[in-house]
Amino acid sequence: MPFAACQEKSCMKRVSLVFPVYNEEEVLPLLYERVHHLLDQLPYETEVILVNDGSRDRSLEMMIRYHQEDPRFKVIDFSRNFGHQIAITAGMDAATGDAVILMDADLQDPPELLPQFLQKWEEGFQVVYAVRKKRKEHIFKRVAYFIFYRLLQKISNIRIPLDSGDFCLMDRTVIDAIKNMGERRRFVRGLRSWVGFKQVGLEYERDKRQAGEVKYTFSKLMRLALDGIFSFSYFPLQIASYLGFVVSALSFVAMTIYLYKKLFIHPDEPPGFPTLITVALFLGGIQLLSLGVIGEYIGRIYDEVKRRPTYIVRAAYGCSFEKEKA
Ligand code: UDP
Ligand code: MG
C-alpha cells in the first residue's frame, strides 16, 4: 500500500471521516458496511463522526448501535434539522484527526477513493478536493450545477474550483483555520477555497445515491446557491448601480427623441400615456429588484449580529462536545 511506512499504532496519524445524516435509514447499513471494511485496511488511527441532522426516522437509533458495536463510530445528535452545511461544520468542530474527510452519507462519494486522497495528503497537500467528472443525476440538476459553478466562478472574489462539492480531505491546519471563521451562514466549499493553503483536485465519477430519497430539496439547494453567491460576491449589489446607469442613459436618449418629435415633427400630439406607464413599471421593477438584493445582504448581516449558536447538540456519543456551540 502506498502509505507511510510506520504501522505502529503509537506513531500513526489520525484520520476523521465526517458524514451528515438526515433520514438515511435505508442507506446507513450499506454505509456502515463499506466504511467499516475500509477502516480496517487504512494504516491510520480512524474515527467516523456521524452527525444526525434532526432525522425523523430510525437513523439515530441505528447510528447509536454502530457506536456501541464499534467505538470508532461516534455520533453527534442535533436538537433539530439545521441543514447539511451546518452538520458538516459540527463534524469538523468535533473531529480530532490530523486530517478530516467530508463525505455524503448516501455513498455518492465512494469511500474507496480515500486511499488516493490520503496519498495526496502524504505528498504534502493540505486540501484534497474531489472534482466531479461525471454525475449520474437528473439532467435538470446537472445543468443547474453546471451553470451555478460557472456563474459563481465569474462573479465571486475567490477562486472556487469548478465542479467541486464538499467531498474533500482537509489537514488539521486548514480545519483550525476554518473553525476560526465565525460566520453563521456557511458555504463550506467557499470557506475551504478562501483559506488558501496547498490545494489539489482529484477527478472522480459521482455515483448515484445508493438508497433512499434525495434529502436536499429544491428550496434547500436554492438557499445553498444563494449563500454561495451572497457570501462570496458583491456583484449583486453592483448590478443595481449598473442597471441605474443603463436606465439613466436610455431615458436620456428617449427624452431627446421625444423632445425632438414634439418640437419639430408633431407639435400637437397628445401626451403619451403608454410610454409613461411602461417607464414607470420598468423603473419600479428595477427598484424592487435592487431593494431585494440589498435585503439579502441585510438579512445576512442580521443573522451574523444576532450571534445565535450555529447549531445545538442534544447529545453526543463517543466524542466530547460542548452541548451548545457558540
Ligand atoms: N443532509 C443533511 N441535512 C439536510 C439535507 C441533507 O444532513 O437537511 C445530508 C444527507 O443525509 C446526505 C447529504 O447531506 O448525507 C447530501 O444530501 P443529498 O444526497 O440529499 O443531496 P445531493 O446528493 O443531492 O447533494
Ligand atoms: Mg446525495
Coordinates of C-alpha atoms and ligand atoms in Angstrom, one line a residue:
M1 CA 0.0 0.0 0.0
P2 CA 1.3 3.4 -0.9
F3 CA 1.2 4.8 2.7
A4 CA 3.5 6.0 5.4
A5 CA 5.9 3.3 6.4
C6 CA 5.1 3.4 10.1
Q7 CA 2.4 0.8 11.0
E8 CA 2.8 1.2 14.8
K9 CA -0.3 2.5 16.4
S10 CA 1.7 4.9 18.6
C11 CA 3.1 6.8 15.6
M12 CA 0.1 6.5 13.4
K13 CA -1.6 9.7 12.2
R14 CA -5.2 10.1 12.9
V15 CA -7.9 10.5 10.3
S16 CA -11.5 11.6 10.9
L17 CA -14.4 10.9 8.5
V18 CA -17.5 13.1 8.8
F19 CA -20.9 12.1 7.5
P20 CA -24.0 14.4 7.7
V21 CA -27.1 12.2 8.1
Y22 CA -30.7 13.3 7.6
N23 CA -33.3 10.5 7.4
E24 CA -30.9 8.0 5.9
E25 CA -32.2 4.7 7.4
E26 CA -32.2 3.0 4.0
V27 CA -28.6 3.7 3.2
L28 CA -27.0 3.5 6.7
P29 CA -26.4 -0.3 6.8
L30 CA -24.6 -0.1 3.4
L31 CA -22.6 2.9 4.6
Y32 CA -21.6 1.1 7.8
E33 CA -20.5 -2.0 5.9
R34 CA -18.5 -0.2 3.3
V35 CA -16.8 2.2 5.7
H36 CA -16.1 -0.4 8.3
H37 CA -14.4 -2.6 5.7
L38 CA -12.3 0.4 4.5
L39 CA -11.2 1.5 8.0
D40 CA -9.7 -1.9 8.7
Q41 CA -7.5 -1.5 5.7
L42 CA -6.2 2.0 6.4
P43 CA -2.9 2.3 8.2
Y44 CA -4.2 5.1 10.3
E45 CA -6.0 5.6 13.5
T46 CA -9.5 6.4 12.4
E47 CA -12.7 7.8 13.7
V48 CA -16.1 8.3 12.0
I49 CA -18.3 11.1 13.0
L50 CA -21.9 10.7 12.1
V51 CA -23.9 13.9 12.6
N52 CA -27.6 13.3 13.0
D53 CA -29.2 16.4 11.5
G54 CA -32.6 16.0 13.1
S55 CA -33.6 12.8 11.4
R56 CA -37.2 11.7 12.0
D57 CA -36.7 8.0 11.0
R58 CA -34.6 5.3 12.7
S59 CA -31.3 6.8 11.7
L60 CA -30.2 7.9 15.2
E61 CA -31.1 4.6 16.8
M62 CA -29.0 2.8 14.1
M63 CA -26.1 5.1 14.5
I64 CA -26.0 4.6 18.3
R65 CA -26.0 0.9 17.7
Y66 CA -23.0 1.3 15.3
H67 CA -21.2 3.3 18.0
Q68 CA -21.9 0.5 20.5
E69 CA -20.6 -2.1 18.1
D70 CA -17.5 -0.2 17.1
P71 CA -16.4 2.8 19.2
R72 CA -14.6 4.3 16.2
F73 CA -18.0 5.4 15.1
K74 CA -19.2 8.4 17.0
V75 CA -22.5 10.3 16.9
I76 CA -23.5 13.9 17.3
D77 CA -27.2 14.4 17.7
F78 CA -28.6 17.8 16.8
S79 CA -31.7 19.1 18.5
R80 CA -33.4 19.6 15.1
N81 CA -32.6 19.8 11.4
F82 CA -30.0 22.5 10.9
G83 CA -29.0 21.6 7.3
H84 CA -26.2 19.9 5.6
Q85 CA -23.6 22.7 5.8
I86 CA -24.1 23.1 9.5
A87 CA -24.0 19.4 10.0
I88 CA -20.5 19.2 8.4
T89 CA -19.4 22.2 10.4
A90 CA -20.3 20.4 13.6
G91 CA -18.4 17.3 12.4
M92 CA -15.4 19.5 11.7
D93 CA -15.6 21.0 15.2
A94 CA -15.8 17.6 16.8
A95 CA -13.2 15.8 14.7
T96 CA -9.8 15.2 16.4
G97 CA -7.9 13.8 13.3
D98 CA -4.7 15.2 11.7
A99 CA -6.8 15.0 8.6
V100 CA -10.6 15.3 8.3
I101 CA -12.6 13.9 5.3
L102 CA -16.1 15.2 4.5
M103 CA -18.4 12.9 2.6
D104 CA -22.1 12.4 1.9
A105 CA -23.9 9.6 3.8
D106 CA -25.7 8.3 0.6
L107 CA -22.5 6.9 -0.8
Q108 CA -22.5 9.2 -3.8
D109 CA -18.9 9.9 -2.8
P110 CA -17.3 6.4 -2.9
P111 CA -15.3 5.7 0.3
E112 CA -13.0 3.5 -1.9
L113 CA -11.4 6.8 -3.2
L114 CA -10.0 7.6 0.2
P115 CA -6.6 5.9 -0.3
Q116 CA -6.0 8.3 -3.2
F117 CA -6.9 11.3 -1.0
L118 CA -4.6 10.2 1.8
Q119 CA -1.9 9.6 -0.7
K120 CA -2.1 13.2 -1.9
W121 CA -2.1 14.3 1.8
E122 CA 1.0 12.3 2.4
E123 CA 2.6 14.1 -0.5
G124 CA 2.1 17.4 1.3
F125 CA -1.2 18.8 0.0
Q126 CA -3.3 20.3 2.8
V127 CA -6.6 20.2 0.9
V128 CA -7.6 17.5 -1.5
Y129 CA -10.9 18.1 -3.1
A130 CA -12.9 15.9 -5.4
V131 CA -13.8 17.2 -8.8
R132 CA -16.9 15.6 -10.4
K133 CA -16.1 14.4 -13.9
K134 CA -19.5 12.9 -14.4
R135 CA -22.7 12.9 -12.4
K136 CA -25.2 10.2 -12.6
E137 CA -28.1 12.5 -11.8
H138 CA -31.1 14.1 -13.4
I139 CA -30.3 16.3 -16.4
F140 CA -32.0 19.4 -14.8
K141 CA -29.8 19.1 -11.7
R142 CA -26.7 18.6 -13.8
V143 CA -27.4 21.7 -15.9
A144 CA -28.3 23.8 -12.8
Y145 CA -25.0 22.8 -11.1
F146 CA -23.1 23.5 -14.3
I147 CA -24.4 27.0 -14.6
F148 CA -24.1 27.7 -10.9
Y149 CA -20.5 26.9 -10.6
R150 CA -19.6 28.9 -13.7
L151 CA -21.6 31.9 -12.6
L152 CA -20.0 31.8 -9.1
Q153 CA -16.6 31.5 -10.6
K154 CA -17.2 34.6 -12.7
I155 CA -18.7 36.9 -10.0
S156 CA -17.0 35.8 -6.8
N157 CA -13.9 37.3 -5.4
I158 CA -12.3 33.9 -4.6
R159 CA -11.5 31.0 -6.9
I160 CA -13.8 28.2 -6.0
P161 CA -12.8 25.2 -8.2
L162 CA -15.4 24.3 -10.8
D163 CA -17.5 21.2 -10.1
S164 CA -16.1 20.5 -6.7
G165 CA -18.5 20.0 -3.9
D166 CA -17.9 19.4 -0.2
F167 CA -16.3 15.9 -0.7
C168 CA -12.7 16.6 0.4
L169 CA -9.9 16.0 2.8
M170 CA -8.5 18.8 4.9
D171 CA -5.4 18.9 7.0
R172 CA -5.6 19.9 10.7
T173 CA -4.2 23.4 9.9
V174 CA -7.0 24.0 7.4
I175 CA -9.7 22.7 9.8
D176 CA -8.4 25.0 12.5
A177 CA -8.4 28.0 10.2
I178 CA -12.0 27.3 9.1
K179 CA -13.1 26.7 12.7
N180 CA -11.8 30.2 13.5
M181 CA -14.2 31.8 11.0
G182 CA -17.2 32.8 12.9
E183 CA -19.7 33.2 10.1
R184 CA -23.0 31.5 10.6
R185 CA -24.2 31.2 7.0
R186 CA -21.7 28.6 6.0
F187 CA -20.8 27.7 2.4
V188 CA -18.1 25.3 3.4
R189 CA -16.6 24.7 -0.1
G190 CA -16.2 28.5 -0.4
L191 CA -14.5 28.8 3.0
R192 CA -12.2 26.0 2.0
S193 CA -11.1 27.9 -1.1
W194 CA -10.9 31.2 0.8
V195 CA -8.4 29.9 3.4
G196 CA -5.8 29.0 0.7
F197 CA -3.0 26.6 1.6
K198 CA -1.7 23.9 -0.8
Q199 CA -4.7 22.5 -2.6
V200 CA -5.2 19.8 -5.3
G201 CA -8.2 18.4 -7.1
L202 CA -8.9 14.7 -7.8
E203 CA -11.3 13.8 -10.5
Y204 CA -14.0 11.2 -9.9
E205 CA -17.2 10.0 -11.2
R206 CA -20.1 10.8 -8.8
D207 CA -22.2 7.7 -8.2
K208 CA -25.9 7.5 -7.9
R209 CA -27.4 7.7 -4.4
Q210 CA -27.3 4.1 -3.2
A211 CA -30.6 4.0 -1.4
G212 CA -33.4 6.3 -0.1
E213 CA -34.7 9.6 -1.5
V214 CA -32.8 12.8 -2.1
K215 CA -32.7 14.9 1.1
Y216 CA -31.7 18.2 -0.5
T217 CA -35.0 19.7 -1.5
F218 CA -35.1 22.3 -4.3
S219 CA -35.5 25.1 -1.8
K220 CA -32.6 23.9 0.3
L221 CA -30.5 23.8 -2.8
M222 CA -31.5 27.3 -3.8
R223 CA -30.6 28.6 -0.4
L224 CA -27.2 26.9 -0.6
A225 CA -26.7 28.5 -4.1
L226 CA -27.7 32.0 -2.8
D227 CA -25.5 31.6 0.3
G228 CA -22.6 30.8 -2.0
I229 CA -23.2 33.9 -4.2
F230 CA -24.0 36.4 -1.4
S231 CA -21.2 35.2 0.9
F232 CA -18.5 35.4 -1.7
S233 CA -19.6 38.2 -4.1
Y234 CA -20.6 41.8 -4.1
F235 CA -21.6 41.6 -7.7
P236 CA -25.4 41.5 -7.0
L237 CA -25.0 44.8 -5.2
Q238 CA -23.2 46.3 -8.2
I239 CA -25.9 45.1 -10.5
A240 CA -28.2 47.8 -9.1
S241 CA -25.7 50.6 -10.0
Y242 CA -25.1 49.1 -13.4
L243 CA -28.8 49.0 -14.1
G244 CA -29.1 52.5 -12.8
F245 CA -26.5 53.7 -15.3
V246 CA -28.1 51.9 -18.2
V247 CA -31.6 53.1 -17.4
S248 CA -30.4 56.7 -17.0
A249 CA -28.6 56.6 -20.3
L250 CA -31.7 55.1 -22.0
S251 CA -34.0 57.6 -20.5
F252 CA -31.8 60.5 -21.6
V253 CA -31.9 59.1 -25.2
A254 CA -35.7 58.7 -25.0
M255 CA -36.1 62.2 -23.7
T256 CA -34.1 63.7 -26.6
I257 CA -36.1 61.8 -29.1
Y258 CA -39.5 62.9 -27.6
L259 CA -38.4 66.4 -27.3
Y260 CA -37.3 66.4 -31.0
K261 CA -40.6 64.9 -32.1
K262 CA -42.6 67.3 -30.0
L263 CA -40.8 70.4 -31.3
F264 CA -40.2 69.6 -34.9
I265 CA -42.5 66.7 -36.1
H266 CA -45.9 66.5 -34.3
P267 CA -46.2 69.6 -32.1
D268 CA -50.0 68.8 -31.5
E269 CA -49.6 65.1 -30.4
P270 CA -51.4 64.3 -27.1
P271 CA -49.2 63.2 -24.2
G272 CA -48.1 59.5 -24.4
F273 CA -49.7 57.6 -21.5
P274 CA -48.4 54.2 -22.7
T275 CA -44.9 55.4 -22.6
L276 CA -45.3 56.8 -19.2
I277 CA -46.7 53.6 -17.8
T278 CA -44.0 51.5 -19.4
V279 CA -41.3 53.6 -18.0
A280 CA -42.8 53.7 -14.5
L281 CA -43.2 50.0 -14.4
F282 CA -39.7 49.4 -15.7
L283 CA -38.2 51.7 -13.1
G284 CA -40.4 50.2 -10.3
G285 CA -39.2 46.8 -11.2
I286 CA -35.6 47.7 -11.1
Q287 CA -36.1 49.5 -7.8
L288 CA -37.8 46.5 -6.2
L289 CA -35.1 44.2 -7.6
S290 CA -32.4 46.4 -6.1
L291 CA -34.2 46.5 -2.7
G292 CA -34.4 42.7 -2.8
V293 CA -30.7 42.4 -3.4
I294 CA -29.9 44.8 -0.5
G295 CA -32.4 42.9 1.6
E296 CA -30.4 39.6 1.0
Y297 CA -27.3 41.2 2.4
I298 CA -29.1 42.9 5.3
G299 CA -30.7 39.6 6.3
R300 CA -27.3 38.0 6.4
I301 CA -25.8 40.9 8.4
Y302 CA -28.8 40.5 10.8
D303 CA -28.1 36.7 11.1
E304 CA -24.5 37.4 12.0
V305 CA -25.1 40.1 14.6
K306 CA -27.7 38.1 16.4
R307 CA -24.8 35.7 17.3
R308 CA -27.1 32.7 17.9
P309 CA -25.3 29.4 18.1
T310 CA -24.8 27.9 14.7
Y311 CA -26.3 24.6 16.0
I312 CA -27.4 22.9 19.2
V313 CA -26.3 19.5 20.1
R314 CA -28.8 17.4 22.1
A315 CA -26.4 14.6 22.8
A316 CA -23.0 13.2 21.7
Y317 CA -21.9 9.6 21.7
G318 CA -18.2 8.9 21.9
C319 CA -17.0 12.4 21.3
S320 CA -16.5 15.1 23.9
F321 CA -18.6 18.0 22.8
E322 CA -19.7 21.2 24.3
K323 CA -23.5 20.9 24.4
E324 CA -24.1 24.2 22.8
K325 CA -21.7 25.6 20.3
A326 CA -21.3 29.4 20.5
Ligands
UDP1 N1 -28.3 16.2 4.6 C1 -28.3 16.8 5.9 N2 -29.3 17.7 6.2 C2 -30.2 18.1 5.3 C3 -30.2 17.6 4.0 C4 -29.2 16.6 3.6 O1 -27.5 16.4 6.7 O2 -31.0 19.0 5.7 C5 -27.3 15.2 4.2 C6 -27.9 13.9 3.6 O3 -28.2 13.0 4.6 C7 -26.7 13.4 2.8 C8 -26.0 14.7 2.4 O4 -26.5 15.7 3.2 O5 -25.7 12.7 3.6 C9 -26.4 15.1 0.9 O6 -27.8 15.1 0.7 P1 -28.4 14.5 -0.6 O7 -27.8 13.3 -1.0 O8 -29.9 14.5 -0.4 O9 -28.1 15.7 -1.6 P2 -27.4 15.7 -3.0 O10 -26.7 14.4 -3.2 O11 -28.5 16.0 -4.0 O12 -26.4 16.8 -2.9
MG2 MG -26.7 12.7 -2.5

